[in-house]
């Protein structure tokens, strides 16, 4: 890859960071405000092998969803799966009945607002197997008990879904 073939963003940060976008393979670099461009170019060049590997993976992965007919169709597939999982796990975990929505979320599979008892699920879950969707449902419901990822949270996960770590690894492609 040519050294200048990337999108550069300057930020208040200490180290240079780089991501490769799923679907397009676009390389995005964020760098500290004062790092000279030649230093960034050299850094990017030193990562050439890593970039090639990430790009081949990124191009094989589907592009992130955007609003439109495909998103609508996936939403119609995902909603009943979520409804069934939430209905099954709420009594099992003894948590209050939450409200939930499906949203286009870029970097997370779900989120939980404990006080409002509301959950969000990423539409990207429509492309995942049911046991992985189930992991996200149990994870977000566990946040109705413990809002942070502390020992209490993981104890809830261990109690209800003993194999949650392997499901999380599979969901995140590891
Ligand atoms: Zn969480």
PDB file of C-alpha atoms and ligand atoms in Angstrom:
ATOM      1  CA  UNK A   1       0.000   0.000   0.000  1.00  0.00           C
ATOM      2  CA  UNK A   2       1.377   3.457  -0.831  1.00  0.00           C
ATOM      3  CA  UNK A   3       2.306   5.369   2.311  1.00  0.00           C
ATOM      4  CA  UNK A   4      -0.234   8.143   1.724  1.00  0.00           C
ATOM      5  CA  UNK A   5      -3.184   5.899   0.928  1.00  0.00           C
ATOM      6  CA  UNK A   6      -5.032   6.478   4.183  1.00  0.00           C
ATOM      7  CA  UNK A   7      -7.382   8.940   5.841  1.00  0.00           C
ATOM      8  CA  UNK A   8      -5.680  10.944   8.574  1.00  0.00           C
ATOM      9  CA  UNK A   9      -7.440  12.505  11.547  1.00  0.00           C
ATOM     10  CA  UNK A  10      -5.588  14.624  14.098  1.00  0.00           C
ATOM     11  CA  UNK A  11      -6.630  14.192  17.714  1.00  0.00           C
ATOM     12  CA  UNK A  12      -5.502  15.005  21.194  1.00  0.00           C
ATOM     13  CA  UNK A  13      -3.934  11.610  21.839  1.00  0.00           C
ATOM     14  CA  UNK A  14      -0.588  10.079  22.744  1.00  0.00           C
ATOM     15  CA  UNK A  15      -0.109   7.341  20.171  1.00  0.00           C
ATOM     16  CA  UNK A  16      -0.892   6.792  16.517  1.00  0.00           C
ATOM     17  CA  UNK A  17      -3.852   4.475  15.970  1.00  0.00           C
ATOM     18  CA  UNK A  18      -5.136   2.773  12.877  1.00  0.00           C
ATOM     19  CA  UNK A  19      -8.328   0.970  11.880  1.00  0.00           C
ATOM     20  CA  UNK A  20      -9.374  -0.786   8.687  1.00  0.00           C
ATOM     21  CA  UNK A  21     -13.021  -0.399   7.792  1.00  0.00           C
ATOM     22  CA  UNK A  22     -15.185  -3.491   7.232  1.00  0.00           C
ATOM     23  CA  UNK A  23     -16.618  -3.801   3.734  1.00  0.00           C
ATOM     24  CA  UNK A  24     -14.443  -1.125   2.122  1.00  0.00           C
ATOM     25  CA  UNK A  25     -10.959  -1.864   3.484  1.00  0.00           C
ATOM     26  CA  UNK A  26     -10.438   1.871   3.970  1.00  0.00           C
ATOM     27  CA  UNK A  27      -7.490   2.613   6.251  1.00  0.00           C
ATOM     28  CA  UNK A  28      -8.066   5.306   8.842  1.00  0.00           C
ATOM     29  CA  UNK A  29      -5.250   6.678  10.943  1.00  0.00           C
ATOM     30  CA  UNK A  30      -5.580   8.953  13.952  1.00  0.00           C
ATOM     31  CA  UNK A  31      -2.457  10.705  15.128  1.00  0.00           C
ATOM     32  CA  UNK A  32      -1.462  13.182  17.831  1.00  0.00           C
ATOM     33  CA  UNK A  33      -1.746  16.845  16.841  1.00  0.00           C
ATOM     34  CA  UNK A  34       1.995  17.461  16.501  1.00  0.00           C
ATOM     35  CA  UNK A  35       3.337  14.238  15.023  1.00  0.00           C
ATOM     36  CA  UNK A  36       5.017  15.131  11.674  1.00  0.00           C
ATOM     37  CA  UNK A  37       3.447  13.597   8.577  1.00  0.00           C
ATOM     38  CA  UNK A  38       6.674  11.785   7.628  1.00  0.00           C
ATOM     39  CA  UNK A  39       6.685  10.040  11.017  1.00  0.00           C
ATOM     40  CA  UNK A  40       3.086   8.935  10.469  1.00  0.00           C
ATOM     41  CA  UNK A  41       3.894   7.767   6.917  1.00  0.00           C
ATOM     42  CA  UNK A  42       6.844   5.738   8.219  1.00  0.00           C
ATOM     43  CA  UNK A  43       4.721   4.260  10.981  1.00  0.00           C
ATOM     44  CA  UNK A  44       2.000   3.261   8.502  1.00  0.00           C
ATOM     45  CA  UNK A  45       4.607   1.745   6.166  1.00  0.00           C
ATOM     46  CA  UNK A  46       6.051  -0.301   9.008  1.00  0.00           C
ATOM     47  CA  UNK A  47       2.584  -1.826   9.456  1.00  0.00           C
ATOM     48  CA  UNK A  48       2.189  -2.779   5.777  1.00  0.00           C
ATOM     49  CA  UNK A  49       1.862  -6.505   6.434  1.00  0.00           C
ATOM     50  CA  UNK A  50      -0.708  -6.009   9.177  1.00  0.00           C
ATOM     51  CA  UNK A  51      -2.685  -3.652   6.934  1.00  0.00           C
ATOM     52  CA  UNK A  52      -2.771  -6.146   4.063  1.00  0.00           C
ATOM     53  CA  UNK A  53      -4.034  -8.860   6.395  1.00  0.00           C
ATOM     54  CA  UNK A  54      -6.699  -6.588   7.906  1.00  0.00           C
ATOM     55  CA  UNK A  55      -7.772  -5.374   4.475  1.00  0.00           C
ATOM     56  CA  UNK A  56      -8.315  -8.856   3.125  1.00  0.00           C
ATOM     57  CA  UNK A  57     -10.410  -9.635   6.209  1.00  0.00           C
ATOM     58  CA  UNK A  58     -12.283  -6.325   5.952  1.00  0.00           C
ATOM     59  CA  UNK A  59     -13.125  -6.816   2.288  1.00  0.00           C
ATOM     60  CA  UNK A  60     -14.438 -10.313   3.007  1.00  0.00           C
ATOM     61  CA  UNK A  61     -16.730  -8.926   5.737  1.00  0.00           C
ATOM     62  CA  UNK A  62     -20.062  -7.354   4.827  1.00  0.00           C
ATOM     63  CA  UNK A  63     -20.234  -3.542   4.799  1.00  0.00           C
ATOM     64  CA  UNK A  64     -21.786  -1.917   7.883  1.00  0.00           C
ATOM     65  CA  UNK A  65     -25.557  -1.581   7.583  1.00  0.00           C
ATOM     66  CA  UNK A  66     -27.152   1.712   6.622  1.00  0.00           C
ATOM     67  CA  UNK A  67     -30.863   2.643   6.733  1.00  0.00           C
ATOM     68  CA  UNK A  68     -32.698   1.220   3.720  1.00  0.00           C
ATOM     69  CA  UNK A  69     -34.561  -1.854   2.435  1.00  0.00           C
ATOM     70  CA  UNK A  70     -31.834  -4.309   3.482  1.00  0.00           C
ATOM     71  CA  UNK A  71     -31.799  -2.913   7.019  1.00  0.00           C
ATOM     72  CA  UNK A  72     -35.615  -3.057   7.157  1.00  0.00           C
ATOM     73  CA  UNK A  73     -35.640  -6.701   6.040  1.00  0.00           C
ATOM     74  CA  UNK A  74     -33.001  -7.662   8.596  1.00  0.00           C
ATOM     75  CA  UNK A  75     -34.913  -5.830  11.308  1.00  0.00           C
ATOM     76  CA  UNK A  76     -38.034  -7.864  10.515  1.00  0.00           C
ATOM     77  CA  UNK A  77     -35.988 -11.052  10.882  1.00  0.00           C
ATOM     78  CA  UNK A  78     -34.267 -10.006  14.085  1.00  0.00           C
ATOM     79  CA  UNK A  79     -37.192  -8.599  16.086  1.00  0.00           C
ATOM     80  CA  UNK A  80     -39.045 -11.905  16.699  1.00  0.00           C
ATOM     81  CA  UNK A  81     -35.770 -13.612  17.678  1.00  0.00           C
ATOM     82  CA  UNK A  82     -35.049 -10.888  20.236  1.00  0.00           C
ATOM     83  CA  UNK A  83     -38.645 -10.867  21.486  1.00  0.00           C
ATOM     84  CA  UNK A  84     -38.500 -14.592  22.145  1.00  0.00           C
ATOM     85  CA  UNK A  85     -35.094 -14.457  23.843  1.00  0.00           C
ATOM     86  CA  UNK A  86     -36.023 -11.496  26.050  1.00  0.00           C
ATOM     87  CA  UNK A  87     -39.313 -13.186  27.038  1.00  0.00           C
ATOM     88  CA  UNK A  88     -37.438 -16.389  27.938  1.00  0.00           C
ATOM     89  CA  UNK A  89     -34.587 -14.778  29.871  1.00  0.00           C
ATOM     90  CA  UNK A  90     -36.421 -12.105  31.885  1.00  0.00           C
ATOM     91  CA  UNK A  91     -38.117 -14.621  34.222  1.00  0.00           C
ATOM     92  CA  UNK A  92     -35.058 -16.898  34.250  1.00  0.00           C
ATOM     93  CA  UNK A  93     -32.819 -14.049  35.455  1.00  0.00           C
ATOM     94  CA  UNK A  94     -35.485 -12.464  37.638  1.00  0.00           C
ATOM     95  CA  UNK A  95     -34.993  -9.026  36.090  1.00  0.00           C
ATOM     96  CA  UNK A  96     -37.734  -6.436  35.517  1.00  0.00           C
ATOM     97  CA  UNK A  97     -39.360  -6.439  32.074  1.00  0.00           C
ATOM     98  CA  UNK A  98     -37.372  -3.969  29.937  1.00  0.00           C
ATOM     99  CA  UNK A  99     -38.360  -2.064  26.826  1.00  0.00           C
ATOM    100  CA  UNK A 100     -36.010  -2.646  23.902  1.00  0.00           C
ATOM    101  CA  UNK A 101     -35.250  -1.377  20.440  1.00  0.00           C
ATOM    102  CA  UNK A 102     -33.198  -2.459  17.455  1.00  0.00           C
ATOM    103  CA  UNK A 103     -30.833   0.213  16.184  1.00  0.00           C
ATOM    104  CA  UNK A 104     -28.005   0.628  13.728  1.00  0.00           C
ATOM    105  CA  UNK A 105     -25.029   0.710  16.074  1.00  0.00           C
ATOM    106  CA  UNK A 106     -21.495   0.986  14.805  1.00  0.00           C
ATOM    107  CA  UNK A 107     -19.268  -0.298  17.548  1.00  0.00           C
ATOM    108  CA  UNK A 108     -21.391  -2.218  20.020  1.00  0.00           C
ATOM    109  CA  UNK A 109     -23.756  -5.194  19.974  1.00  0.00           C
ATOM    110  CA  UNK A 110     -26.090  -3.719  22.535  1.00  0.00           C
ATOM    111  CA  UNK A 111     -26.494  -1.257  25.361  1.00  0.00           C
ATOM    112  CA  UNK A 112     -28.541  -0.943  28.516  1.00  0.00           C
ATOM    113  CA  UNK A 113     -29.954   1.963  30.472  1.00  0.00           C
ATOM    114  CA  UNK A 114     -30.567   0.388  33.879  1.00  0.00           C
ATOM    115  CA  UNK A 115     -32.597   3.256  35.374  1.00  0.00           C
ATOM    116  CA  UNK A 116     -34.858   3.561  32.320  1.00  0.00           C
ATOM    117  CA  UNK A 117     -34.995  -0.268  32.001  1.00  0.00           C
ATOM    118  CA  UNK A 118     -34.372   0.087  28.306  1.00  0.00           C
ATOM    119  CA  UNK A 119     -32.108  -1.935  26.050  1.00  0.00           C
ATOM    120  CA  UNK A 120     -30.774  -1.315  22.563  1.00  0.00           C
ATOM    121  CA  UNK A 121     -29.700  -4.109  20.255  1.00  0.00           C
ATOM    122  CA  UNK A 122     -27.540  -3.684  17.177  1.00  0.00           C
ATOM    123  CA  UNK A 123     -29.167  -4.524  13.866  1.00  0.00           C
ATOM    124  CA  UNK A 124     -25.889  -6.269  12.949  1.00  0.00           C
ATOM    125  CA  UNK A 125     -27.074  -9.108  15.210  1.00  0.00           C
ATOM    126  CA  UNK A 126     -29.435 -10.090  12.383  1.00  0.00           C
ATOM    127  CA  UNK A 127     -26.364 -11.530  10.665  1.00  0.00           C
ATOM    128  CA  UNK A 128     -25.330 -13.597  13.670  1.00  0.00           C
ATOM    129  CA  UNK A 129     -26.305 -17.062  14.851  1.00  0.00           C
ATOM    130  CA  UNK A 130     -28.979 -17.357  17.485  1.00  0.00           C
ATOM    131  CA  UNK A 131     -26.644 -18.484  20.291  1.00  0.00           C
ATOM    132  CA  UNK A 132     -24.620 -15.285  19.770  1.00  0.00           C
ATOM    133  CA  UNK A 133     -27.749 -13.113  19.837  1.00  0.00           C
ATOM    134  CA  UNK A 134     -28.664 -14.947  23.031  1.00  0.00           C
ATOM    135  CA  UNK A 135     -25.309 -14.017  24.576  1.00  0.00           C
ATOM    136  CA  UNK A 136     -25.970 -10.318  23.855  1.00  0.00           C
ATOM    137  CA  UNK A 137     -29.505 -10.541  25.291  1.00  0.00           C
ATOM    138  CA  UNK A 138     -28.243 -12.145  28.524  1.00  0.00           C
ATOM    139  CA  UNK A 139     -25.391  -9.602  28.694  1.00  0.00           C
ATOM    140  CA  UNK A 140     -27.715  -6.614  28.385  1.00  0.00           C
ATOM    141  CA  UNK A 141     -30.285  -8.101  30.791  1.00  0.00           C
ATOM    142  CA  UNK A 142     -27.448  -8.673  33.287  1.00  0.00           C
ATOM    143  CA  UNK A 143     -26.879  -4.921  33.188  1.00  0.00           C
ATOM    144  CA  UNK A 144     -30.356  -4.524  34.720  1.00  0.00           C
ATOM    145  CA  UNK A 145     -28.774  -6.158  37.794  1.00  0.00           C
ATOM    146  CA  UNK A 146     -25.229  -4.730  37.590  1.00  0.00           C
ATOM    147  CA  UNK A 147     -24.649  -1.643  35.484  1.00  0.00           C
ATOM    148  CA  UNK A 148     -20.849  -1.935  35.255  1.00  0.00           C
ATOM    149  CA  UNK A 149     -18.561  -4.715  34.057  1.00  0.00           C
ATOM    150  CA  UNK A 150     -17.384  -5.495  37.583  1.00  0.00           C
ATOM    151  CA  UNK A 151     -17.026  -8.865  39.374  1.00  0.00           C
ATOM    152  CA  UNK A 152     -20.747  -8.811  40.253  1.00  0.00           C
ATOM    153  CA  UNK A 153     -21.650  -8.509  36.574  1.00  0.00           C
ATOM    154  CA  UNK A 154     -19.444 -11.439  35.563  1.00  0.00           C
ATOM    155  CA  UNK A 155     -20.868 -13.519  38.423  1.00  0.00           C
ATOM    156  CA  UNK A 156     -24.347 -12.970  36.950  1.00  0.00           C
ATOM    157  CA  UNK A 157     -23.080 -14.014  33.502  1.00  0.00           C
ATOM    158  CA  UNK A 158     -21.351 -17.130  34.905  1.00  0.00           C
ATOM    159  CA  UNK A 159     -24.491 -18.137  36.775  1.00  0.00           C
ATOM    160  CA  UNK A 160     -26.829 -17.847  33.799  1.00  0.00           C
ATOM    161  CA  UNK A 161     -24.689 -18.512  30.743  1.00  0.00           C
ATOM    162  CA  UNK A 162     -21.583 -20.485  31.801  1.00  0.00           C
ATOM    163  CA  UNK A 163     -20.139 -20.547  28.250  1.00  0.00           C
ATOM    164  CA  UNK A 164     -20.572 -16.795  27.704  1.00  0.00           C
ATOM    165  CA  UNK A 165     -16.829 -16.222  27.157  1.00  0.00           C
ATOM    166  CA  UNK A 166     -16.631 -18.523  24.165  1.00  0.00           C
ATOM    167  CA  UNK A 167     -19.796 -16.977  22.717  1.00  0.00           C
ATOM    168  CA  UNK A 168     -18.322 -13.493  23.154  1.00  0.00           C
ATOM    169  CA  UNK A 169     -15.098 -14.594  21.441  1.00  0.00           C
ATOM    170  CA  UNK A 170     -17.056 -16.066  18.530  1.00  0.00           C
ATOM    171  CA  UNK A 171     -19.215 -12.954  18.228  1.00  0.00           C
ATOM    172  CA  UNK A 172     -16.151 -10.746  18.042  1.00  0.00           C
ATOM    173  CA  UNK A 173     -14.471 -13.019  15.503  1.00  0.00           C
ATOM    174  CA  UNK A 174     -11.714 -14.251  17.769  1.00  0.00           C
TER     175      UNK A 174
HETATM  176 ZN1  LIG B   1     -21.883  -4.584  28.923  1.00  0.00          ZN
END
